[in-house]
mmCIF file of C-alpha atoms in Angstrom:
data_model
loop_
_atom_site.group_PDB
_atom_site.id
_atom_site.type_symbol
_atom_site.label_atom_id
_atom_site.label_comp_id
_atom_site.label_asym_id
_atom_site.label_seq_id
_atom_site.Cartn_x
_atom_site.Cartn_y
_atom_site.Cartn_z
ATOM 1 C CA MET A 16 -14.981 -19.371 -33.739
ATOM 2 C CA GLN A 17 -17.786 -21.058 -31.532
ATOM 3 C CA LEU A 18 -19.713 -17.926 -31.241
ATOM 4 C CA GLY A 19 -21.901 -20.318 -29.048
ATOM 5 C CA ARG A 20 -19.424 -20.342 -26.384
ATOM 6 C CA TRP A 21 -18.968 -16.718 -25.164
ATOM 7 C CA PRO A 22 -21.823 -16.650 -22.534
ATOM 8 C CA SER A 23 -20.151 -19.311 -20.682
ATOM 9 C CA ARG A 24 -16.452 -17.287 -20.931
ATOM 10 C CA ARG A 25 -18.517 -14.322 -19.411
ATOM 11 C CA ARG A 26 -19.982 -16.072 -16.679
ATOM 12 C CA MET A 27 -16.173 -17.234 -15.648
ATOM 13 C CA GLY A 28 -15.343 -13.220 -16.327
ATOM 14 C CA LEU A 29 -13.383 -13.812 -18.864
ATOM 15 C CA GLY A 30 -15.498 -11.699 -21.520
ATOM 16 C CA TRP A 31 -17.716 -8.363 -21.970
ATOM 17 C CA ASN A 32 -21.293 -8.947 -20.328
ATOM 18 C CA MET A 33 -23.891 -10.026 -22.571
ATOM 19 C CA ASP A 34 -27.689 -9.129 -21.847
ATOM 20 C CA LYS A 35 -30.200 -11.451 -23.023
ATOM 21 C CA PRO A 36 -30.511 -12.878 -25.649
ATOM 22 C CA SER A 37 -27.726 -15.092 -25.287
ATOM 23 C CA LYS A 38 -28.320 -17.169 -28.415
ATOM 24 C CA PHE A 39 -27.395 -15.783 -31.800
ATOM 25 C CA SER A 40 -28.606 -16.779 -35.266
ATOM 26 C CA GLU A 41 -26.628 -18.864 -37.255
ATOM 27 C CA LYS A 42 -26.719 -15.642 -39.966
ATOM 28 C CA ASP A 43 -25.444 -13.166 -37.152
ATOM 29 C CA GLU A 44 -22.770 -15.472 -35.638
ATOM 30 C CA LYS A 45 -21.072 -15.845 -39.397
ATOM 31 C CA ILE A 46 -20.974 -11.975 -39.343
ATOM 32 C CA TYR A 47 -19.855 -11.869 -35.908
ATOM 33 C CA ALA A 48 -17.277 -14.339 -36.642
ATOM 34 C CA ARG A 49 -15.749 -12.182 -39.632
ATOM 35 C CA ILE A 50 -14.513 -9.520 -37.131
ATOM 36 C CA SER A 51 -13.235 -11.808 -34.574
ATOM 37 C CA PRO A 52 -9.895 -10.519 -34.286
ATOM 38 C CA ALA A 53 -11.302 -6.987 -33.255
ATOM 39 C CA LEU A 54 -14.127 -8.677 -30.701
ATOM 40 C CA ASP A 55 -11.314 -10.668 -29.453
ATOM 41 C CA ARG A 56 -9.074 -7.594 -28.473
ATOM 42 C CA PHE A 57 -12.050 -6.013 -27.347
ATOM 43 C CA GLN A 58 -12.572 -8.777 -24.802
ATOM 44 C CA GLU A 59 -9.142 -8.600 -23.841
ATOM 45 C CA ALA A 60 -9.057 -4.506 -23.097
ATOM 46 C CA HIS A 61 -12.288 -5.394 -20.863
ATOM 47 C CA PHE A 62 -10.200 -8.060 -18.751
ATOM 48 C CA TRP A 63 -7.594 -5.436 -18.479
ATOM 49 C CA ILE A 64 -10.036 -2.794 -17.042
ATOM 50 C CA HIS A 65 -10.863 -5.268 -14.239
ATOM 51 C CA GLY A 66 -6.869 -5.940 -13.966
ATOM 52 C CA MET A 67 -6.408 -2.535 -13.436
ATOM 53 C CA GLU A 68 -9.301 -2.538 -10.813
ATOM 54 C CA ASN A 69 -7.463 -5.403 -8.937
ATOM 55 C CA ALA A 70 -4.140 -4.180 -8.929
ATOM 56 C CA TYR A 71 -4.991 -0.565 -7.514
ATOM 57 C CA HIS A 72 -3.138 -0.495 -5.169
ATOM 58 C CA SER A 73 0.301 -1.831 -6.348
ATOM 59 C CA ALA A 74 2.186 0.621 -8.586
ATOM 60 C CA GLU A 75 3.780 -1.256 -11.077
ATOM 61 C CA ILE A 76 1.341 -4.142 -11.839
ATOM 62 C CA PHE A 77 -1.620 -1.299 -11.858
ATOM 63 C CA ARG A 78 0.746 0.939 -14.992
ATOM 64 C CA TRP A 79 1.718 -2.456 -16.237
ATOM 65 C CA HIS A 80 -2.042 -3.543 -16.971
ATOM 66 C CA LEU A 81 -2.542 0.385 -18.580
ATOM 67 C CA ASN A 82 -0.156 -0.174 -21.044
ATOM 68 C CA VAL A 83 -1.474 -3.395 -22.195
ATOM 69 C CA PHE A 84 -5.192 -1.578 -22.110
ATOM 70 C CA LEU A 85 -3.689 0.725 -24.207
ATOM 71 C CA LYS A 86 -2.471 -1.218 -26.796
ATOM 72 C CA ALA A 87 -5.364 -3.285 -27.126
ATOM 73 C CA ILE A 88 -7.995 -0.306 -27.532
ATOM 74 C CA LYS A 89 -5.394 1.574 -30.166
ATOM 75 C CA GLU A 90 -5.222 -1.770 -32.496
ATOM 76 C CA ILE A 91 -9.203 -2.743 -32.665
ATOM 77 C CA PRO A 92 -10.499 -0.236 -35.403
ATOM 78 C CA ASN A 93 -7.251 -1.372 -37.555
ATOM 79 C CA LEU A 94 -8.248 -5.148 -36.879
ATOM 80 C CA ILE A 95 -11.779 -4.156 -38.375
ATOM 81 C CA SER A 96 -10.676 -2.299 -41.045
ATOM 82 C CA MET A 97 -8.324 -5.270 -41.964
ATOM 83 C CA ALA A 98 -11.113 -7.635 -41.635
ATOM 84 C CA LEU A 99 -13.907 -5.711 -43.836
ATOM 85 C CA GLN A 100 -11.187 -3.905 -46.523
ATOM 86 C CA ASN A 101 -12.661 -5.825 -49.152
ATOM 87 C CA ASP A 102 -16.446 -5.670 -48.765
ATOM 88 C CA GLU A 103 -17.276 -3.319 -51.458
ATOM 89 C CA GLY A 104 -18.740 0.604 -49.601
ATOM 90 C CA PHE A 105 -16.833 -0.652 -46.016
ATOM 91 C CA ASN A 106 -13.548 1.395 -46.730
ATOM 92 C CA GLU A 107 -15.566 4.696 -47.787
ATOM 93 C CA TRP A 108 -18.369 4.324 -44.688
ATOM 94 C CA PHE A 109 -15.872 3.536 -42.416
ATOM 95 C CA LYS A 110 -13.473 6.430 -42.802
ATOM 96 C CA SER A 111 -15.950 8.675 -41.421
ATOM 97 C CA ILE A 112 -16.243 6.209 -38.080
ATOM 98 C CA LYS A 113 -13.177 5.893 -37.526
ATOM 99 C CA SER A 114 -12.034 9.293 -38.161
ATOM 100 C CA ASP A 115 -14.587 10.380 -35.647
ATOM 101 C CA LEU A 116 -13.306 8.082 -33.240
ATOM 102 C CA ARG A 117 -9.317 8.281 -33.509
ATOM 103 C CA ASN A 118 -10.073 12.229 -33.534
ATOM 104 C CA ASP A 119 -12.176 11.999 -30.294
ATOM 105 C CA VAL A 120 -10.398 13.663 -27.571
ATOM 106 C CA LEU A 121 -10.144 11.202 -24.912
ATOM 107 C CA MET A 122 -9.168 8.583 -27.625
ATOM 108 C CA LYS A 123 -6.610 10.738 -29.038
ATOM 109 C CA THR A 124 -5.275 10.900 -25.937
ATOM 110 C CA LEU A 125 -4.945 7.228 -24.721
ATOM 111 C CA ALA A 126 -3.456 6.662 -28.367
ATOM 112 C CA LYS A 127 -0.711 9.233 -28.064
ATOM 113 C CA ASN A 128 0.169 7.815 -24.304
ATOM 114 C CA ARG A 129 -0.075 4.422 -25.802
ATOM 115 C CA ASP A 130 2.771 5.306 -28.477
ATOM 116 C CA PHE A 131 4.779 6.845 -25.978
ATOM 117 C CA VAL A 132 4.875 3.613 -24.004
ATOM 118 C CA VAL A 133 5.461 1.904 -27.230
ATOM 119 C CA HIS A 134 8.560 3.958 -28.392
ATOM 120 C CA GLN A 135 9.603 6.154 -25.411
ATOM 121 C CA GLY A 136 9.277 4.781 -21.675
ATOM 122 C CA GLN A 137 7.410 4.820 -18.656
ATOM 123 C CA LEU A 138 4.010 7.188 -18.890
ATOM 124 C CA ALA A 139 3.717 9.755 -16.295
ATOM 125 C CA LEU A 140 0.934 9.313 -14.020
ATOM 126 C CA ASP A 141 -0.348 11.521 -11.314
ATOM 127 C CA SER A 142 -1.532 9.799 -8.249
ATOM 128 C CA SER A 143 -2.799 11.465 -4.867
ATOM 129 C CA GLY A 144 -4.694 9.710 -1.722
ATOM 130 C CA SER A 145 -5.575 10.093 1.809
ATOM 131 C CA VAL A 146 -4.799 8.753 4.597
ATOM 132 C CA GLY A 147 -8.069 8.072 7.414
ATOM 133 C CA ILE A 148 -10.709 5.825 8.544
ATOM 134 C CA THR A 149 -13.530 4.842 6.730
ATOM 135 C CA GLU A 150 -16.984 2.927 7.599
ATOM 136 C CA LEU A 151 -17.064 1.872 4.101
ATOM 137 C CA ARG A 152 -18.844 4.650 2.583
ATOM 138 C CA GLY A 153 -16.129 6.710 1.751
ATOM 139 C CA MET A 154 -14.025 8.586 3.880
ATOM 140 C CA LYS A 155 -14.844 9.174 7.726
ATOM 141 C CA LEU A 156 -12.186 11.480 8.083
ATOM 142 C CA GLY A 157 -8.750 11.353 6.526
ATOM 143 C CA PHE A 158 -6.077 14.038 5.518
ATOM 144 C CA SER A 159 -5.208 14.835 1.499
ATOM 145 C CA MET A 160 -1.462 13.823 0.395
ATOM 146 C CA GLN A 161 0.184 13.536 -3.064
ATOM 147 C CA ILE A 162 0.945 9.288 -3.022
ATOM 148 C CA ASN A 163 4.574 8.614 -5.237
ATOM 149 C CA PRO A 164 3.257 7.204 -8.757
ATOM 150 C CA SER A 165 6.113 4.438 -8.087
ATOM 151 C CA GLU A 166 5.361 3.332 -4.744
ATOM 152 C CA ASP A 167 2.169 0.903 -3.151
ATOM 153 C CA SER A 168 -0.888 2.532 -1.550
ATOM 154 C CA ASP A 169 0.513 0.806 1.481
ATOM 155 C CA VAL A 170 3.896 3.280 1.848
ATOM 156 C CA ALA A 171 1.380 6.277 2.391
ATOM 157 C CA MET A 172 0.217 4.358 5.542
ATOM 158 C CA ASP A 173 3.519 3.282 6.385
ATOM 159 C CA ARG A 174 4.650 7.139 6.238
ATOM 160 C CA TYR A 175 1.529 8.106 8.396
ATOM 161 C CA LEU A 176 2.435 5.149 10.910
ATOM 162 C CA TRP A 177 6.359 5.999 11.355
ATOM 163 C CA TYR A 178 5.265 9.577 11.985
ATOM 164 C CA VAL A 179 2.845 8.409 14.904
ATOM 165 C CA ALA A 180 5.648 6.151 16.426
ATOM 166 C CA LYS A 181 7.683 9.324 16.456
ATOM 167 C CA GLU A 182 5.428 11.999 17.578
ATOM 168 C CA GLU A 183 1.249 10.877 18.067
ATOM 169 C CA ASP A 184 -1.735 9.477 16.262
ATOM 170 C CA PHE A 185 -2.950 12.562 16.159
ATOM 171 C CA PHE A 186 -5.924 12.052 14.500
ATOM 172 C CA GLY A 187 -7.142 8.620 16.599
ATOM 173 C CA PHE A 188 -7.005 6.666 13.487
ATOM 174 C CA LEU A 189 -5.581 3.793 15.847
ATOM 175 C CA SER A 190 -8.112 4.079 18.539
ATOM 176 C CA GLU A 191 -9.979 1.045 18.892
ATOM 177 C CA ASP A 192 -13.417 1.704 16.253
ATOM 178 C CA ASP A 193 -15.686 -0.998 15.611
ATOM 179 C CA ASP A 194 -17.243 1.003 13.011
ATOM 180 C CA SER A 195 -14.454 2.512 11.226
ATOM 181 C CA LEU A 196 -11.097 0.551 9.551
ATOM 182 C CA PRO A 197 -7.857 2.342 8.567
ATOM 183 C CA CYS A 198 -7.521 3.139 5.161
ATOM 184 C CA VAL A 199 -5.948 4.457 2.477
ATOM 185 C CA GLU A 200 -7.945 5.929 -0.741
ATOM 186 C CA ARG A 201 -5.829 6.246 -3.880
ATOM 187 C CA THR A 202 -6.746 8.315 -7.103
ATOM 188 C CA TRP A 203 -5.019 7.812 -10.718
ATOM 189 C CA LYS A 204 -4.963 10.338 -13.521
ATOM 190 C CA ILE A 205 -3.320 11.240 -16.041
ATOM 191 C CA PRO A 206 -2.063 14.776 -16.471
ATOM 192 C CA GLU A 207 -4.760 16.100 -19.326
ATOM 193 C CA PHE A 208 -8.140 14.948 -17.777
ATOM 194 C CA GLU A 209 -9.703 15.415 -14.498
ATOM 195 C CA GLU A 210 -11.699 12.396 -14.074
ATOM 196 C CA GLU A 211 -10.460 8.993 -12.546
ATOM 197 C CA LEU A 212 -8.058 6.985 -14.927
ATOM 198 C CA VAL A 213 -9.921 3.658 -14.850
ATOM 199 C CA ASP A 214 -13.609 5.785 -15.446
ATOM 200 C CA LEU A 215 -11.737 7.217 -18.320
ATOM 201 C CA CYS A 216 -10.691 3.275 -19.864
ATOM 202 C CA ALA A 217 -13.660 2.257 -19.216
ATOM 203 C CA SER A 218 -15.108 5.601 -21.455
ATOM 204 C CA ALA A 219 -12.458 4.397 -23.885
ATOM 205 C CA TRP A 220 -13.755 1.033 -24.308
ATOM 206 C CA ALA A 221 -17.635 2.134 -24.393
ATOM 207 C CA LYS A 222 -16.770 4.221 -27.456
ATOM 208 C CA THR A 223 -15.021 1.531 -29.108
ATOM 209 C CA GLY A 224 -17.652 -0.996 -28.253
ATOM 210 C CA GLN A 225 -20.411 1.877 -30.105
ATOM 211 C CA THR A 226 -18.106 1.762 -33.004
ATOM 212 C CA LEU A 227 -17.926 -1.993 -33.258
ATOM 213 C CA ASN A 228 -21.911 -1.935 -32.955
ATOM 214 C CA ASP A 229 -22.076 0.454 -35.907
ATOM 215 C CA VAL A 230 -19.884 -1.709 -37.961
ATOM 216 C CA ILE A 231 -22.015 -4.890 -36.734
ATOM 217 C CA GLN A 232 -25.107 -3.351 -37.761
ATOM 218 C CA TRP A 233 -23.457 -1.910 -41.332
ATOM 219 C CA MET A 234 -23.004 -5.562 -41.822
ATOM 220 C CA GLY A 235 -26.607 -6.329 -41.410
ATOM 221 C CA ALA A 236 -25.932 -8.213 -37.569
ATOM 222 C CA GLN A 237 -27.982 -7.792 -34.287
ATOM 223 C CA GLN A 238 -25.798 -5.364 -32.490
ATOM 224 C CA LEU A 239 -24.326 -6.515 -29.017
ATOM 225 C CA PRO A 240 -24.832 -5.228 -25.870
ATOM 226 C CA PHE A 241 -21.798 -4.498 -24.628
ATOM 227 C CA ASN A 242 -21.665 -2.808 -20.877
ATOM 228 C CA LEU A 243 -19.409 -2.581 -17.828
ATOM 229 C CA ASN A 244 -22.130 -3.432 -14.999
ATOM 230 C CA CYS A 245 -19.416 -6.060 -14.016
ATOM 231 C CA ARG A 246 -17.211 -3.385 -12.646
ATOM 232 C CA HIS A 247 -16.480 -2.960 -8.690
ATOM 233 C CA SER A 248 -17.611 -0.319 -6.826
ATOM 234 C CA SER A 249 -15.499 2.823 -6.292
ATOM 235 C CA ASN A 250 -14.865 2.059 -2.171
ATOM 236 C CA ARG A 251 -13.784 -1.351 -3.121
ATOM 237 C CA VAL A 252 -11.302 -0.389 -5.839
ATOM 238 C CA ARG A 253 -10.209 3.036 -4.334
ATOM 239 C CA PHE A 254 -9.812 1.876 -0.655
ATOM 240 C CA MET A 255 -7.405 0.183 1.049
ATOM 241 C CA MET A 256 -8.524 -0.903 4.508
ATOM 242 C CA PHE A 257 -5.678 -2.296 7.447
ATOM 243 C CA ASP A 258 -6.441 -3.985 10.283
ATOM 244 C CA ARG A 259 -5.581 -1.562 13.443
ATOM 245 C CA SER A 260 -3.834 -4.442 15.697
ATOM 246 C CA LYS A 261 -0.934 -5.063 12.733
ATOM 247 C CA LEU A 262 -0.886 -1.354 12.359
ATOM 248 C CA ARG A 263 -0.509 -0.724 16.201
ATOM 249 C CA GLN A 264 2.023 -3.558 16.139
ATOM 250 C CA LYS A 265 3.679 -1.988 13.226
ATOM 251 C CA VAL A 266 3.910 1.199 15.607
ATOM 252 C CA LYS A 267 5.804 -0.752 18.023
ATOM 253 C CA GLU A 268 8.405 -2.193 15.550
ATOM 254 C CA TYR A 269 8.971 1.335 14.694
ATOM 255 C CA LYS A 270 9.256 2.987 17.834
ATOM 256 C CA LYS A 271 11.917 0.178 18.487
ATOM 257 C CA LEU A 272 13.648 1.113 15.059
ATOM 258 C CA GLN A 273 13.695 5.117 16.059
ATOM 259 C CA ALA A 274 15.443 4.430 19.429
ATOM 260 C CA ALA A 275 18.193 2.616 18.150
ATOM 261 C CA GLU A 276 18.844 5.148 15.379
ATOM 262 C CA SER A 277 18.432 8.029 17.889
ATOM 263 C CA LYS A 278 21.513 6.235 20.233
ATOM 264 C CA SER A 279 23.604 5.772 16.960
#
């Protein structure tokens, strides 16, 4: 494993953020290489966090990315154990470290959800949101609703447009306004926590990164500055924006459909 390649992989967005120094001593490289499967899985988990962000408004794809994140993050402690189990004193030292991570409330919940996905079926996620207008600084005006976890975010906007076609644009979301855009704001959660789901996954990633660094320090190498500064802003992730002119055109199409339905 060529550790010197990691910084270039980071710049391509395939790895974790590595603050300076970006070069490692030969001794450190050899130590990192010994736990390379665990570091690779950790890097994979990072990738899936961004996958969840990018697929935030596509229900199935979001869930699929969550599934593989849960799988990757749970496997890391076992990969560490497999790599270092024959090192004198490691098993006894790592036993408490691994136990603390496994018994952490968040990590235990995510591990339980991972086992459910692998052995039983589809996770029950909570999904809520709002339809309204934004000036790219949060929701300016809108109303809240539950969004079916199996449906994409644009379905929520379509439901509002169907209502507008039948009744009226009560909130004026489709009225011309150069300073705002119609939008759907969405939030994913799991029943056990109030925090937003991708934020929870990022916290789990950070906790696991600390465990990796504890191991790296025990092995005598320089700790790695793991961070998720590369995450997208909440407004970019949770908000889905729409073109007003296209929405108004869709309202016209819905009015034709409703007129046809009323005649049949």
